[in-house]
Amino acid sequence: MLKLTQHQTILTKMLSCLVVIVGLFISPSIIWAQQANYVHDEANVVSAPMKEKLEKLLTELDEKRNLRIEEVILPSLNNQDPSKVVGELAQKIDAHETKAEYRALILYVTDSGYIQIYPNQKLSAILDEKSLANIVQTATKQLQEKNYDEMARVGVAGVFHYFQKNPETQVKNDAEGRSKTMINLLLIIVALVVVVGLIKFGRKQ
């Protein structure tokens, strides 16, 4: 009886370790999604439902499409130079953990109607001045009409629209997505095989 109990204890510990190991491989995106914060609404103008939708969308873009977009909505610049404000915001945002190679900061200032998009060097190759101007113009119209939810939405939608039109990023992201899916499936299969083997081993003992 003691021997059987010892084997059961060992089996339980091995299964627990296996679950933890597999979890480390297949669930980092879930953990990161819970910690993600992409919409920084300091003006408190975006509704909770829209913010939740944007957070989900931006999390997916960050994790699956190699694109990280962060929105900062300020009530005013407090008489500061926009470039200085952007520099400070960029430093904070750059500290956020991400594997995305393409990144953008969208800044909205509600009292002045100031809107600007700041892509990193890699994204700048996709978003030319004309594309950026089109996005800003559309978002500015919504800001002027105080449609803040739509303002925040079209900013993200505009950046993603031009991003996904690029053939290179589309192919690369599709390939990466398939690769990650195959790896996860293989890990699950291996885990199942090991679990079955451990159960059979426990029964024999």
PDB file of C-alpha atoms in Angstrom:
ATOM      1  CA  MET A   1       0.000   0.000   0.000  1.00  0.00           C
ATOM      2  CA  LEU A   2       2.857   2.373   0.893  1.00  0.00           C
ATOM      3  CA  LYS A   3       4.599   1.583  -2.371  1.00  0.00           C
ATOM      4  CA  LEU A   4       1.440   2.310  -4.322  1.00  0.00           C
ATOM      5  CA  THR A   5       0.969   5.594  -2.476  1.00  0.00           C
ATOM      6  CA  GLN A   6       4.524   6.633  -3.284  1.00  0.00           C
ATOM      7  CA  HIS A   7       4.000   5.875  -6.967  1.00  0.00           C
ATOM      8  CA  GLN A   8       0.759   7.830  -6.954  1.00  0.00           C
ATOM      9  CA  THR A   9       2.533  10.781  -5.339  1.00  0.00           C
ATOM     10  CA  ILE A  10       5.309  10.663  -7.929  1.00  0.00           C
ATOM     11  CA  LEU A  11       2.764  10.401 -10.732  1.00  0.00           C
ATOM     12  CA  THR A  12       0.826  13.376  -9.383  1.00  0.00           C
ATOM     13  CA  LYS A  13       3.969  15.505  -9.143  1.00  0.00           C
ATOM     14  CA  MET A  14       5.036  14.558 -12.671  1.00  0.00           C
ATOM     15  CA  LEU A  15       1.617  15.434 -14.059  1.00  0.00           C
ATOM     16  CA  SER A  16       1.663  18.761 -12.224  1.00  0.00           C
ATOM     17  CA  CYS A  17       5.088  19.603 -13.630  1.00  0.00           C
ATOM     18  CA  LEU A  18       3.926  18.627 -17.108  1.00  0.00           C
ATOM     19  CA  VAL A  19       0.913  20.905 -16.890  1.00  0.00           C
ATOM     20  CA  VAL A  20       3.113  23.811 -15.807  1.00  0.00           C
ATOM     21  CA  ILE A  21       5.639  23.192 -18.592  1.00  0.00           C
ATOM     22  CA  VAL A  22       2.982  22.943 -21.294  1.00  0.00           C
ATOM     23  CA  GLY A  23       1.262  26.006 -19.876  1.00  0.00           C
ATOM     24  CA  LEU A  24       4.444  28.037 -20.243  1.00  0.00           C
ATOM     25  CA  PHE A  25       4.443  27.287 -23.960  1.00  0.00           C
ATOM     26  CA  ILE A  26       0.791  27.612 -24.881  1.00  0.00           C
ATOM     27  CA  SER A  27      -0.509  30.330 -22.590  1.00  0.00           C
ATOM     28  CA  PRO A  28       1.905  33.309 -22.543  1.00  0.00           C
ATOM     29  CA  SER A  29      -0.427  35.240 -24.845  1.00  0.00           C
ATOM     30  CA  ILE A  30      -3.279  34.783 -22.378  1.00  0.00           C
ATOM     31  CA  ILE A  31      -1.157  36.042 -19.497  1.00  0.00           C
ATOM     32  CA  TRP A  32       0.058  39.005 -21.507  1.00  0.00           C
ATOM     33  CA  ALA A  33      -3.464  39.797 -22.710  1.00  0.00           C
ATOM     34  CA  GLN A  34      -4.580  40.250 -19.124  1.00  0.00           C
ATOM     35  CA  GLN A  35      -1.751  42.715 -18.520  1.00  0.00           C
ATOM     36  CA  ALA A  36      -2.100  44.606 -21.783  1.00  0.00           C
ATOM     37  CA  ASN A  37      -3.023  48.268 -21.776  1.00  0.00           C
ATOM     38  CA  TYR A  38      -3.110  49.980 -25.141  1.00  0.00           C
ATOM     39  CA  VAL A  39      -5.658  52.781 -24.719  1.00  0.00           C
ATOM     40  CA  HIS A  40      -4.424  55.425 -22.276  1.00  0.00           C
ATOM     41  CA  ASP A  41      -7.445  57.705 -21.936  1.00  0.00           C
ATOM     42  CA  GLU A  42      -6.317  60.513 -19.634  1.00  0.00           C
ATOM     43  CA  ALA A  43      -9.245  62.655 -20.782  1.00  0.00           C
ATOM     44  CA  ASN A  44     -11.833  60.009 -19.832  1.00  0.00           C
ATOM     45  CA  VAL A  45     -13.809  60.459 -23.034  1.00  0.00           C
ATOM     46  CA  VAL A  46     -13.832  56.951 -24.524  1.00  0.00           C
ATOM     47  CA  SER A  47     -16.667  54.749 -23.297  1.00  0.00           C
ATOM     48  CA  ALA A  48     -15.909  51.567 -21.360  1.00  0.00           C
ATOM     49  CA  PRO A  49     -17.427  49.241 -24.027  1.00  0.00           C
ATOM     50  CA  MET A  50     -15.375  50.832 -26.816  1.00  0.00           C
ATOM     51  CA  LYS A  51     -12.217  50.767 -24.724  1.00  0.00           C
ATOM     52  CA  GLU A  52     -12.766  47.069 -24.030  1.00  0.00           C
ATOM     53  CA  LYS A  53     -13.234  46.346 -27.750  1.00  0.00           C
ATOM     54  CA  LEU A  54     -10.103  48.277 -28.644  1.00  0.00           C
ATOM     55  CA  GLU A  55      -8.048  46.554 -25.951  1.00  0.00           C
ATOM     56  CA  LYS A  56      -9.051  43.141 -27.335  1.00  0.00           C
ATOM     57  CA  LEU A  57      -8.307  44.170 -30.904  1.00  0.00           C
ATOM     58  CA  LEU A  58      -4.969  45.786 -30.065  1.00  0.00           C
ATOM     59  CA  THR A  59      -3.942  42.774 -27.998  1.00  0.00           C
ATOM     60  CA  GLU A  60      -4.605  40.527 -30.988  1.00  0.00           C
ATOM     61  CA  LEU A  61      -2.650  42.794 -33.327  1.00  0.00           C
ATOM     62  CA  ASP A  62       0.272  42.874 -30.894  1.00  0.00           C
ATOM     63  CA  GLU A  63       0.385  39.118 -30.377  1.00  0.00           C
ATOM     64  CA  LYS A  64      -0.645  37.763 -33.776  1.00  0.00           C
ATOM     65  CA  ARG A  65       0.042  40.441 -36.374  1.00  0.00           C
ATOM     66  CA  ASN A  66       3.420  41.829 -35.253  1.00  0.00           C
ATOM     67  CA  LEU A  67       1.866  45.291 -34.840  1.00  0.00           C
ATOM     68  CA  ARG A  68       1.602  47.219 -31.579  1.00  0.00           C
ATOM     69  CA  ILE A  69      -0.514  50.371 -31.514  1.00  0.00           C
ATOM     70  CA  GLU A  70      -0.971  52.483 -28.410  1.00  0.00           C
ATOM     71  CA  GLU A  71      -3.386  55.386 -28.131  1.00  0.00           C
ATOM     72  CA  VAL A  72      -2.909  58.280 -25.719  1.00  0.00           C
ATOM     73  CA  ILE A  73      -5.805  60.688 -25.239  1.00  0.00           C
ATOM     74  CA  LEU A  74      -4.996  63.868 -23.304  1.00  0.00           C
ATOM     75  CA  PRO A  75      -7.404  66.642 -22.262  1.00  0.00           C
ATOM     76  CA  SER A  76      -4.710  69.245 -23.051  1.00  0.00           C
ATOM     77  CA  LEU A  77      -0.983  69.753 -23.536  1.00  0.00           C
ATOM     78  CA  ASN A  78      -0.785  72.220 -20.627  1.00  0.00           C
ATOM     79  CA  ASN A  79       1.019  74.760 -22.823  1.00  0.00           C
ATOM     80  CA  GLN A  80       3.818  72.289 -23.508  1.00  0.00           C
ATOM     81  CA  ASP A  81       5.465  71.725 -26.846  1.00  0.00           C
ATOM     82  CA  PRO A  82       3.857  68.676 -28.541  1.00  0.00           C
ATOM     83  CA  SER A  83       7.249  67.196 -29.407  1.00  0.00           C
ATOM     84  CA  LYS A  84       8.266  67.286 -25.739  1.00  0.00           C
ATOM     85  CA  VAL A  85       5.043  65.580 -24.668  1.00  0.00           C
ATOM     86  CA  VAL A  86       5.444  62.950 -27.366  1.00  0.00           C
ATOM     87  CA  GLY A  87       9.043  62.335 -26.355  1.00  0.00           C
ATOM     88  CA  GLU A  88       8.031  61.669 -22.763  1.00  0.00           C
ATOM     89  CA  LEU A  89       5.158  59.417 -23.835  1.00  0.00           C
ATOM     90  CA  ALA A  90       7.377  57.527 -26.258  1.00  0.00           C
ATOM     91  CA  GLN A  91       9.862  56.728 -23.494  1.00  0.00           C
ATOM     92  CA  LYS A  92       7.102  55.285 -21.320  1.00  0.00           C
ATOM     93  CA  ILE A  93       5.604  53.279 -24.167  1.00  0.00           C
ATOM     94  CA  ASP A  94       8.979  51.965 -25.345  1.00  0.00           C
ATOM     95  CA  ALA A  95       9.365  50.414 -21.906  1.00  0.00           C
ATOM     96  CA  HIS A  96       6.274  48.255 -22.476  1.00  0.00           C
ATOM     97  CA  GLU A  97       7.104  44.661 -23.272  1.00  0.00           C
ATOM     98  CA  THR A  98       6.313  43.537 -26.808  1.00  0.00           C
ATOM     99  CA  LYS A  99       7.757  41.373 -29.567  1.00  0.00           C
ATOM    100  CA  ALA A 100       6.055  43.407 -32.292  1.00  0.00           C
ATOM    101  CA  GLU A 101       8.451  44.880 -34.844  1.00  0.00           C
ATOM    102  CA  TYR A 102       5.946  47.460 -36.086  1.00  0.00           C
ATOM    103  CA  ARG A 103       4.849  50.049 -33.541  1.00  0.00           C
ATOM    104  CA  ALA A 104       2.854  53.252 -33.502  1.00  0.00           C
ATOM    105  CA  LEU A 105       1.797  55.875 -30.983  1.00  0.00           C
ATOM    106  CA  ILE A 106      -1.396  57.804 -31.725  1.00  0.00           C
ATOM    107  CA  LEU A 107      -1.800  61.008 -29.721  1.00  0.00           C
ATOM    108  CA  TYR A 108      -5.120  62.835 -29.382  1.00  0.00           C
ATOM    109  CA  VAL A 109      -5.535  66.147 -27.526  1.00  0.00           C
ATOM    110  CA  THR A 110      -9.208  66.919 -27.024  1.00  0.00           C
ATOM    111  CA  ASP A 111      -9.135  70.646 -26.219  1.00  0.00           C
ATOM    112  CA  SER A 112      -6.966  71.708 -29.162  1.00  0.00           C
ATOM    113  CA  GLY A 113      -8.023  69.040 -31.646  1.00  0.00           C
ATOM    114  CA  TYR A 114      -4.394  67.992 -32.079  1.00  0.00           C
ATOM    115  CA  ILE A 115      -3.951  64.495 -33.498  1.00  0.00           C
ATOM    116  CA  GLN A 116      -0.689  62.949 -34.612  1.00  0.00           C
ATOM    117  CA  ILE A 117       0.563  59.461 -35.398  1.00  0.00           C
ATOM    118  CA  TYR A 118       4.131  58.481 -34.600  1.00  0.00           C
ATOM    119  CA  PRO A 119       5.205  55.203 -36.259  1.00  0.00           C
ATOM    120  CA  ASN A 120       8.550  53.600 -35.529  1.00  0.00           C
ATOM    121  CA  GLN A 121      11.124  53.350 -38.303  1.00  0.00           C
ATOM    122  CA  LYS A 122       9.907  49.994 -39.592  1.00  0.00           C
ATOM    123  CA  LEU A 123       6.260  51.052 -39.750  1.00  0.00           C
ATOM    124  CA  SER A 124       7.230  54.343 -41.403  1.00  0.00           C
ATOM    125  CA  ALA A 125       8.204  52.347 -44.481  1.00  0.00           C
ATOM    126  CA  ILE A 126       4.540  51.334 -44.807  1.00  0.00           C
ATOM    127  CA  LEU A 127       2.776  54.471 -43.571  1.00  0.00           C
ATOM    128  CA  ASP A 128       3.772  57.306 -45.884  1.00  0.00           C
ATOM    129  CA  GLU A 129       2.824  60.938 -45.260  1.00  0.00           C
ATOM    130  CA  LYS A 130      -0.291  60.711 -47.412  1.00  0.00           C
ATOM    131  CA  SER A 131      -1.570  57.653 -45.528  1.00  0.00           C
ATOM    132  CA  LEU A 132      -0.913  59.303 -42.177  1.00  0.00           C
ATOM    133  CA  ALA A 133      -2.662  62.487 -43.301  1.00  0.00           C
ATOM    134  CA  ASN A 134      -5.746  60.504 -44.359  1.00  0.00           C
ATOM    135  CA  ILE A 135      -5.980  58.791 -40.968  1.00  0.00           C
ATOM    136  CA  VAL A 136      -5.479  62.045 -39.056  1.00  0.00           C
ATOM    137  CA  GLN A 137      -8.072  63.854 -41.168  1.00  0.00           C
ATOM    138  CA  THR A 138     -10.698  61.159 -40.539  1.00  0.00           C
ATOM    139  CA  ALA A 139      -9.979  61.018 -36.805  1.00  0.00           C
ATOM    140  CA  THR A 140      -9.945  64.830 -36.520  1.00  0.00           C
ATOM    141  CA  LYS A 141     -13.445  65.027 -37.986  1.00  0.00           C
ATOM    142  CA  GLN A 142     -14.701  62.665 -35.279  1.00  0.00           C
ATOM    143  CA  LEU A 143     -12.885  64.634 -32.578  1.00  0.00           C
ATOM    144  CA  GLN A 144     -14.416  67.910 -33.723  1.00  0.00           C
ATOM    145  CA  GLU A 145     -17.858  66.308 -33.576  1.00  0.00           C
ATOM    146  CA  LYS A 146     -17.005  64.895 -30.135  1.00  0.00           C
ATOM    147  CA  ASN A 147     -17.495  61.331 -31.341  1.00  0.00           C
ATOM    148  CA  TYR A 148     -14.648  60.145 -29.148  1.00  0.00           C
ATOM    149  CA  ASP A 149     -15.377  56.436 -29.472  1.00  0.00           C
ATOM    150  CA  GLU A 150     -15.291  56.685 -33.253  1.00  0.00           C
ATOM    151  CA  MET A 151     -12.193  58.868 -33.081  1.00  0.00           C
ATOM    152  CA  ALA A 152     -10.301  56.204 -31.158  1.00  0.00           C
ATOM    153  CA  ARG A 153     -11.608  53.449 -33.421  1.00  0.00           C
ATOM    154  CA  VAL A 154     -10.758  55.048 -36.770  1.00  0.00           C
ATOM    155  CA  GLY A 155      -7.248  55.866 -35.585  1.00  0.00           C
ATOM    156  CA  VAL A 156      -6.515  52.206 -34.979  1.00  0.00           C
ATOM    157  CA  ALA A 157      -8.477  51.057 -38.033  1.00  0.00           C
ATOM    158  CA  GLY A 158      -6.596  53.457 -40.278  1.00  0.00           C
ATOM    159  CA  VAL A 159      -3.148  52.323 -39.172  1.00  0.00           C
ATOM    160  CA  PHE A 160      -4.113  48.668 -39.499  1.00  0.00           C
ATOM    161  CA  HIS A 161      -5.706  49.269 -42.918  1.00  0.00           C
ATOM    162  CA  TYR A 162      -2.446  50.450 -44.452  1.00  0.00           C
ATOM    163  CA  PHE A 163      -0.430  47.898 -42.495  1.00  0.00           C
ATOM    164  CA  GLN A 164      -2.371  44.895 -43.794  1.00  0.00           C
ATOM    165  CA  LYS A 165      -2.228  46.177 -47.376  1.00  0.00           C
ATOM    166  CA  ASN A 166       1.514  45.572 -47.370  1.00  0.00           C
ATOM    167  CA  PRO A 167       2.163  42.148 -48.979  1.00  0.00           C
ATOM    168  CA  GLU A 168       5.323  41.487 -46.993  1.00  0.00           C
ATOM    169  CA  THR A 169       3.723  41.959 -43.583  1.00  0.00           C
ATOM    170  CA  GLN A 170       0.657  39.954 -44.615  1.00  0.00           C
ATOM    171  CA  VAL A 171       2.671  36.930 -45.742  1.00  0.00           C
ATOM    172  CA  LYS A 172       5.035  37.116 -42.789  1.00  0.00           C
ATOM    173  CA  ASN A 173       2.263  37.330 -40.228  1.00  0.00           C
ATOM    174  CA  ASP A 174       0.288  34.488 -41.824  1.00  0.00           C
ATOM    175  CA  ALA A 175       3.395  32.291 -41.810  1.00  0.00           C
ATOM    176  CA  GLU A 176       4.183  33.135 -38.196  1.00  0.00           C
ATOM    177  CA  GLY A 177       0.608  32.401 -37.186  1.00  0.00           C
ATOM    178  CA  ARG A 178       0.648  28.978 -38.846  1.00  0.00           C
ATOM    179  CA  SER A 179       4.030  28.182 -37.320  1.00  0.00           C
ATOM    180  CA  LYS A 180       2.870  29.052 -33.788  1.00  0.00           C
ATOM    181  CA  THR A 181      -0.317  27.026 -34.262  1.00  0.00           C
ATOM    182  CA  MET A 182       1.651  23.952 -35.383  1.00  0.00           C
ATOM    183  CA  ILE A 183       4.044  24.264 -32.444  1.00  0.00           C
ATOM    184  CA  ASN A 184       1.149  24.493 -29.993  1.00  0.00           C
ATOM    185  CA  LEU A 185      -0.546  21.454 -31.542  1.00  0.00           C
ATOM    186  CA  LEU A 186       2.669  19.420 -31.369  1.00  0.00           C
ATOM    187  CA  LEU A 187       3.162  20.384 -27.721  1.00  0.00           C
ATOM    188  CA  ILE A 188      -0.387  19.318 -26.884  1.00  0.00           C
ATOM    189  CA  ILE A 189       0.071  15.978 -28.676  1.00  0.00           C
ATOM    190  CA  VAL A 190       3.360  15.315 -26.881  1.00  0.00           C
ATOM    191  CA  ALA A 191       1.758  16.232 -23.570  1.00  0.00           C
ATOM    192  CA  LEU A 192      -1.138  13.838 -24.172  1.00  0.00           C
ATOM    193  CA  VAL A 193       1.232  10.997 -25.068  1.00  0.00           C
ATOM    194  CA  VAL A 194       3.263  11.583 -21.914  1.00  0.00           C
ATOM    195  CA  VAL A 195       0.135  11.777 -19.751  1.00  0.00           C
ATOM    196  CA  VAL A 196      -1.189   8.488 -21.155  1.00  0.00           C
ATOM    197  CA  GLY A 197       2.201   6.873 -20.575  1.00  0.00           C
ATOM    198  CA  LEU A 198       2.325   8.088 -16.989  1.00  0.00           C
ATOM    199  CA  ILE A 199      -1.187   6.818 -16.302  1.00  0.00           C
ATOM    200  CA  LYS A 200      -0.325   3.371 -17.697  1.00  0.00           C
ATOM    201  CA  PHE A 201       2.876   3.331 -15.658  1.00  0.00           C
ATOM    202  CA  GLY A 202       0.927   4.192 -12.516  1.00  0.00           C
ATOM    203  CA  ARG A 203      -1.574   1.391 -13.126  1.00  0.00           C
ATOM    204  CA  LYS A 204       1.160  -1.201 -13.609  1.00  0.00           C
ATOM    205  CA  GLN A 205       2.685  -0.241 -10.294  1.00  0.00           C
TER     206      GLN A 205
END
